[in-house]
Each structure stands twice: as C-alpha cells, then as structure tokens.
mmCIF file of C-alpha atoms in Angstrom:
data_model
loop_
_atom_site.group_PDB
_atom_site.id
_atom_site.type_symbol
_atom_site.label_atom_id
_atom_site.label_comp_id
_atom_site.label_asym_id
_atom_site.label_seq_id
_atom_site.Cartn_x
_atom_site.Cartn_y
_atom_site.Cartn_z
ATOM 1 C CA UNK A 451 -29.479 7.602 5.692
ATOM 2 C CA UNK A 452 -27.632 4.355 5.719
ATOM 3 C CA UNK A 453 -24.951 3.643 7.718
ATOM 4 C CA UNK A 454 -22.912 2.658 4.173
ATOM 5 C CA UNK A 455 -23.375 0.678 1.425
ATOM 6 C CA UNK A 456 -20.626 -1.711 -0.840
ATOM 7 C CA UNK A 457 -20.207 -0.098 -4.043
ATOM 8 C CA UNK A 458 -19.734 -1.603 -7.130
ATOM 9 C CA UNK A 459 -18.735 0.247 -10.443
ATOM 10 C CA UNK A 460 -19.907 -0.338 -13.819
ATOM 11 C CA UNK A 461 -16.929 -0.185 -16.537
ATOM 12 C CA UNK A 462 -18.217 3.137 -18.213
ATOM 13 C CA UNK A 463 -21.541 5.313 -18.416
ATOM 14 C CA UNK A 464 -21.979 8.654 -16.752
ATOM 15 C CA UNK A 465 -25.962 9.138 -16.080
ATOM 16 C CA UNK A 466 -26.256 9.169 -12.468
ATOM 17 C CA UNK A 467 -28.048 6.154 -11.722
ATOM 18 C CA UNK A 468 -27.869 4.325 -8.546
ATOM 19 C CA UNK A 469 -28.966 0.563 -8.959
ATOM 20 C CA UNK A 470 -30.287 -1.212 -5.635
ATOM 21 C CA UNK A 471 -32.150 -4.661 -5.566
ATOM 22 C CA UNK A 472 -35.402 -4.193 -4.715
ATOM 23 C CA UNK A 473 -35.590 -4.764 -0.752
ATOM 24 C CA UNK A 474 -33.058 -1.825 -0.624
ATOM 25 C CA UNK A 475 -35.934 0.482 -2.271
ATOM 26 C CA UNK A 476 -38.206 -1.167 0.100
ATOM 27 C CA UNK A 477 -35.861 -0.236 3.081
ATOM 28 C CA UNK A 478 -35.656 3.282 2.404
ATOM 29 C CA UNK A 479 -38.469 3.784 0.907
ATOM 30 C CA UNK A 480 -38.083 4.713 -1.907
ATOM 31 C CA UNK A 481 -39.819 4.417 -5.294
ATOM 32 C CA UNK A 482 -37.548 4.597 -8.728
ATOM 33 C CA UNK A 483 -36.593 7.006 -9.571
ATOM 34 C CA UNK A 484 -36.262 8.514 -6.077
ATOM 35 C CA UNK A 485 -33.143 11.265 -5.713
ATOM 36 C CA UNK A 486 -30.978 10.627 -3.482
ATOM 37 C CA UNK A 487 -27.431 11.721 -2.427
ATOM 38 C CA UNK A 488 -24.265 9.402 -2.543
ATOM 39 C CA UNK A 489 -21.725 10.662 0.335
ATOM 40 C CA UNK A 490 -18.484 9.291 -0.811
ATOM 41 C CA UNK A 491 -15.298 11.597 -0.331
ATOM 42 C CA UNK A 492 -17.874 14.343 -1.869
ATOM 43 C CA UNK A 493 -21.665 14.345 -2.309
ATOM 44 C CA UNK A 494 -23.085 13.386 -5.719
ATOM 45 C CA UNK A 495 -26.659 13.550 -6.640
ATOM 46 C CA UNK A 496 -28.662 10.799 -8.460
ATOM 47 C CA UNK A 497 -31.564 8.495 -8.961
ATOM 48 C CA UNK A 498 -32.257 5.302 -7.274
ATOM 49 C CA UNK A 499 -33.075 2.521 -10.007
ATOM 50 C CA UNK A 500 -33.535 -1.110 -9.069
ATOM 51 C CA UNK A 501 -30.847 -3.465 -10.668
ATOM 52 C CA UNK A 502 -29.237 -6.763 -9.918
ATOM 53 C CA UNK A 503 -26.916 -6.139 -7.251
ATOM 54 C CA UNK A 504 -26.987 -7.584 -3.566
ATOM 55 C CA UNK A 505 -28.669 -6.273 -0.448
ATOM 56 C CA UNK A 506 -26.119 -3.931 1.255
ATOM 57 C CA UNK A 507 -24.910 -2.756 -1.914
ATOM 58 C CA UNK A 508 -24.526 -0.114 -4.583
ATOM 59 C CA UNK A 509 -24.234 -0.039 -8.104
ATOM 60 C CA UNK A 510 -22.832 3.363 -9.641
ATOM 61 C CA UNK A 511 -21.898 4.290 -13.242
ATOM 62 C CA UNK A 512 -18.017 5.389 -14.058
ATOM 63 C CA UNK A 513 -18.209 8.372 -14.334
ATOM 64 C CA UNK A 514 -20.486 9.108 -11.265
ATOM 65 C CA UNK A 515 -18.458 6.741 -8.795
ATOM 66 C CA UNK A 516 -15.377 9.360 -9.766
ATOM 67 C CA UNK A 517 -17.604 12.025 -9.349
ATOM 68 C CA UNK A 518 -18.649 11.040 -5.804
ATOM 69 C CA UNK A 519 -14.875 10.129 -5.468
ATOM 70 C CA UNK A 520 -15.880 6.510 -4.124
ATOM 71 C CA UNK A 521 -14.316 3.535 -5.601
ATOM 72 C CA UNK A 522 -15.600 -0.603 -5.658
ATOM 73 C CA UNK A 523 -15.715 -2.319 -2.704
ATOM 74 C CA UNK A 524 -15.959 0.920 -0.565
ATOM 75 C CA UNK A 525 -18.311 1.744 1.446
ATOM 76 C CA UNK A 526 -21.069 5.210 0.661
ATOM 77 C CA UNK A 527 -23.700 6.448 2.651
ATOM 78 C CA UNK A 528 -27.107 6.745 0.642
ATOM 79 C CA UNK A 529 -29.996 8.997 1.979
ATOM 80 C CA UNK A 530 -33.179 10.228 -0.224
ATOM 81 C CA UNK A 531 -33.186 13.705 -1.115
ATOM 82 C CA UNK A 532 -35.759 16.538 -2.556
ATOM 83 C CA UNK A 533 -33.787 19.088 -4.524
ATOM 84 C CA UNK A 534 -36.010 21.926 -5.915
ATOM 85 C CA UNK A 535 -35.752 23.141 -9.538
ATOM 86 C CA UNK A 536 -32.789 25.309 -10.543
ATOM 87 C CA UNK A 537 -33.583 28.928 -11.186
ATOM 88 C CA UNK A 538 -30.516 29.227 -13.365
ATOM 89 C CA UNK A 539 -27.163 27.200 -14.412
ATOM 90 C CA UNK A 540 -23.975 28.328 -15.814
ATOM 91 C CA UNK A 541 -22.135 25.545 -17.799
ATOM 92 C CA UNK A 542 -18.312 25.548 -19.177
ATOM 93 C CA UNK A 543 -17.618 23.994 -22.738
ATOM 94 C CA UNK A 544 -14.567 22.524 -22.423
ATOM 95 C CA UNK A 545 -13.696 22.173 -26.109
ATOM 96 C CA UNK A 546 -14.141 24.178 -29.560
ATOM 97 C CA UNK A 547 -17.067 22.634 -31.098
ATOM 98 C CA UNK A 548 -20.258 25.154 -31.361
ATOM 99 C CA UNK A 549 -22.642 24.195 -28.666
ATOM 100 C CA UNK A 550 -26.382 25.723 -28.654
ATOM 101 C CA UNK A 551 -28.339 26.396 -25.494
ATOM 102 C CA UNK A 552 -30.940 23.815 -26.141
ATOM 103 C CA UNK A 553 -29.410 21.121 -26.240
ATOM 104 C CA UNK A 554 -27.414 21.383 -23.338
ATOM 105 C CA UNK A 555 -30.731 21.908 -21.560
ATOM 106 C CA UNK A 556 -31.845 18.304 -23.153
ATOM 107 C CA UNK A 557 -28.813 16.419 -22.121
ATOM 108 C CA UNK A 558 -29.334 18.037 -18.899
ATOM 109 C CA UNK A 559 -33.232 18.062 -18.385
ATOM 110 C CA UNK A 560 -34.566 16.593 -15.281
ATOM 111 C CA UNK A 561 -31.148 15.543 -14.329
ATOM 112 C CA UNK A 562 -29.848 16.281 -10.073
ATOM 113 C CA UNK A 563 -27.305 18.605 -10.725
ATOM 114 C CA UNK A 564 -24.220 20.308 -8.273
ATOM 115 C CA UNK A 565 -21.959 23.164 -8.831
ATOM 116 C CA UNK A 566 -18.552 21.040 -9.875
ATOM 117 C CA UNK A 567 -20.448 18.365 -11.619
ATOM 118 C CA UNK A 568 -18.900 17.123 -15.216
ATOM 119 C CA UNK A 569 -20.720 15.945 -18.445
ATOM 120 C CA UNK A 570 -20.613 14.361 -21.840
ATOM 121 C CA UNK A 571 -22.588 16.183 -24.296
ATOM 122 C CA UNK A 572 -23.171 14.287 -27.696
ATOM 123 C CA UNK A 573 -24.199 16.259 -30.253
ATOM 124 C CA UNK A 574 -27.071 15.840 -32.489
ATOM 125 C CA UNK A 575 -25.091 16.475 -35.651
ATOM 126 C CA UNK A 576 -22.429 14.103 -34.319
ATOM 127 C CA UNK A 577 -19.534 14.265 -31.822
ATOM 128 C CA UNK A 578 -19.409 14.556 -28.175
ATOM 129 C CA UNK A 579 -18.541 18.141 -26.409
ATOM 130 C CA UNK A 580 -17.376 17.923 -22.137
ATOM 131 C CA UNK A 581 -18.672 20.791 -19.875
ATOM 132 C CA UNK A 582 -18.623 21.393 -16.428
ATOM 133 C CA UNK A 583 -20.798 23.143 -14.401
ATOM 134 C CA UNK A 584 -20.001 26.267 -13.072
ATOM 135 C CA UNK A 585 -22.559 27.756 -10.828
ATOM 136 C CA UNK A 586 -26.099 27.125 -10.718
ATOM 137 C CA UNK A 587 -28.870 29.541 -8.056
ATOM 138 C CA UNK A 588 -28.528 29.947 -4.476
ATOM 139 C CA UNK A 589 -29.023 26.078 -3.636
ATOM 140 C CA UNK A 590 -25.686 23.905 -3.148
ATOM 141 C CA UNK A 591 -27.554 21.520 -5.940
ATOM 142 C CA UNK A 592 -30.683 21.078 -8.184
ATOM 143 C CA UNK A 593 -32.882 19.833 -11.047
ATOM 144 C CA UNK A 594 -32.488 21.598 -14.292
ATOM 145 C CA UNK A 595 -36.746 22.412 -15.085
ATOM 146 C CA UNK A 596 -37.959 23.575 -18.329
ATOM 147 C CA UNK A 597 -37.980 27.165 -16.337
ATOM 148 C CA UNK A 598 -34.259 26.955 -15.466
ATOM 149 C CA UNK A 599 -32.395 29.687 -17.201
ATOM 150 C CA UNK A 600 -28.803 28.387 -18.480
ATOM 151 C CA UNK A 601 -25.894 30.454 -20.032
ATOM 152 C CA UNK A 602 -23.017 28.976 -21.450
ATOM 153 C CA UNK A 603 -19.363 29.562 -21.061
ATOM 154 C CA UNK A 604 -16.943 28.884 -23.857
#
C-alpha cells in the first residue's frame, strides 16, 4: 500500500479507472488493468490504467473521486487488490424508465463492485437510468462474472 498519493480529478466520467504514469505501475507492481482499492474517506474499488499524470500521483474520474469521497490535491492510499467474482448483486433503479436484467449485467460486467456503489446506466434504446447497488454476496466487494446472479429493485 502506499503511504498516499496526490489526486487529481478529471471534470466528469464515472468508470473507475485509476490513471498512474508508468513507474507508479512499475512500483507496485502492477500490470493494467490491475484492481486495486482507493482509501479516501471510504474505500472504492477500481483498475489501475497508465495515463499522463506525475509520479506520486493519482488520476480518478468524477464520479469515482466522490465515490471514494477524496477530492484534488488530497492525498489516497492505493494498494492492489484480488476481489473474487460476485455470487449475486441486488441493484436499485432509481428512476421510472423499464430496465432489463441484461443490460445492467453489461454496463456492469467485469466491473469491481461494493455494496453502496452508484451508476449511470445508458440505455440501448436511448436515455440514461441511475441505480445503486444494494447488496451483493457475503464479500464486502466484488466482480460482477457472467455467473453472478443479479435482481433488480425498482
């Protein structure tokens, strides 16, 4: 784990990447890709990415810097992670607009997920639908797997 990190926040995007220059990878080893687990005021889950930012530092997305309640020019602590596949996940739709397992599980697929954790959805027909996770199986976070059973609440 690091001892912290400068953060810097992009102006919008919510995909949970973390961008470090490449002798940051190195450092920690990792590869891209990697998961790994931002402690800022909470924990948030993402992947490491390489990207244009300097050597102590941090580049998160808008929506996953408020997620991980961290804000620029803070300091986070960084550490790799392995999260297992989540055996099921129970999402809340926060609007009106019909919303079909499947793609929720698309948006979703592959993605580090927590119990508290908030999404865009767009739809394929058009239009954009918020949710918020609800409760996923017995492990505090995960990755939603092809096997990964979710239900939806409306």
């Amino acid at each position: 784990m690091t001892e912290g990190l400068r953060v810097t926040v992009e102006t919008e995007g919510a995909r949970g990447l973390v961008r470090l220059s490449r002798r940051m990878l190195k450092k920690l080893e990792l590869r891209p890709g990697d998961l790994v687990a931002v402690d800022g005021a909470r924990r948030a889950y993402g992947r490491a990415v390489p990207g244009l930012v300097g050597p102590e530092t941090m580049q998160l997305d808008a929506g996953f810097a408020r997620y991980a309640d961290v804000r620029a020019d803070e300091k986070a602590r960084l550490a790799p992670v392995d999260l297992a596949p989540l055996t099921t996940l129970v999402v809340r739709i926060q609007s009106q607009q019909t919303v079909i397992h499947a793609d929720v599980k698309d948006a979703l697929f592959d993605m580090a997920i927590g119990a508290g954790d908030t999404f865009a959805l767009h739809l394929p027909a058009g239009g954009e639908v918020l949710g918020e996770v609800r409760a996923r199986g017995p492990e505090p976070a995960g990755i939603l797997r092809e096997s990964t059973t979710v239900s939806i609440e409306a």
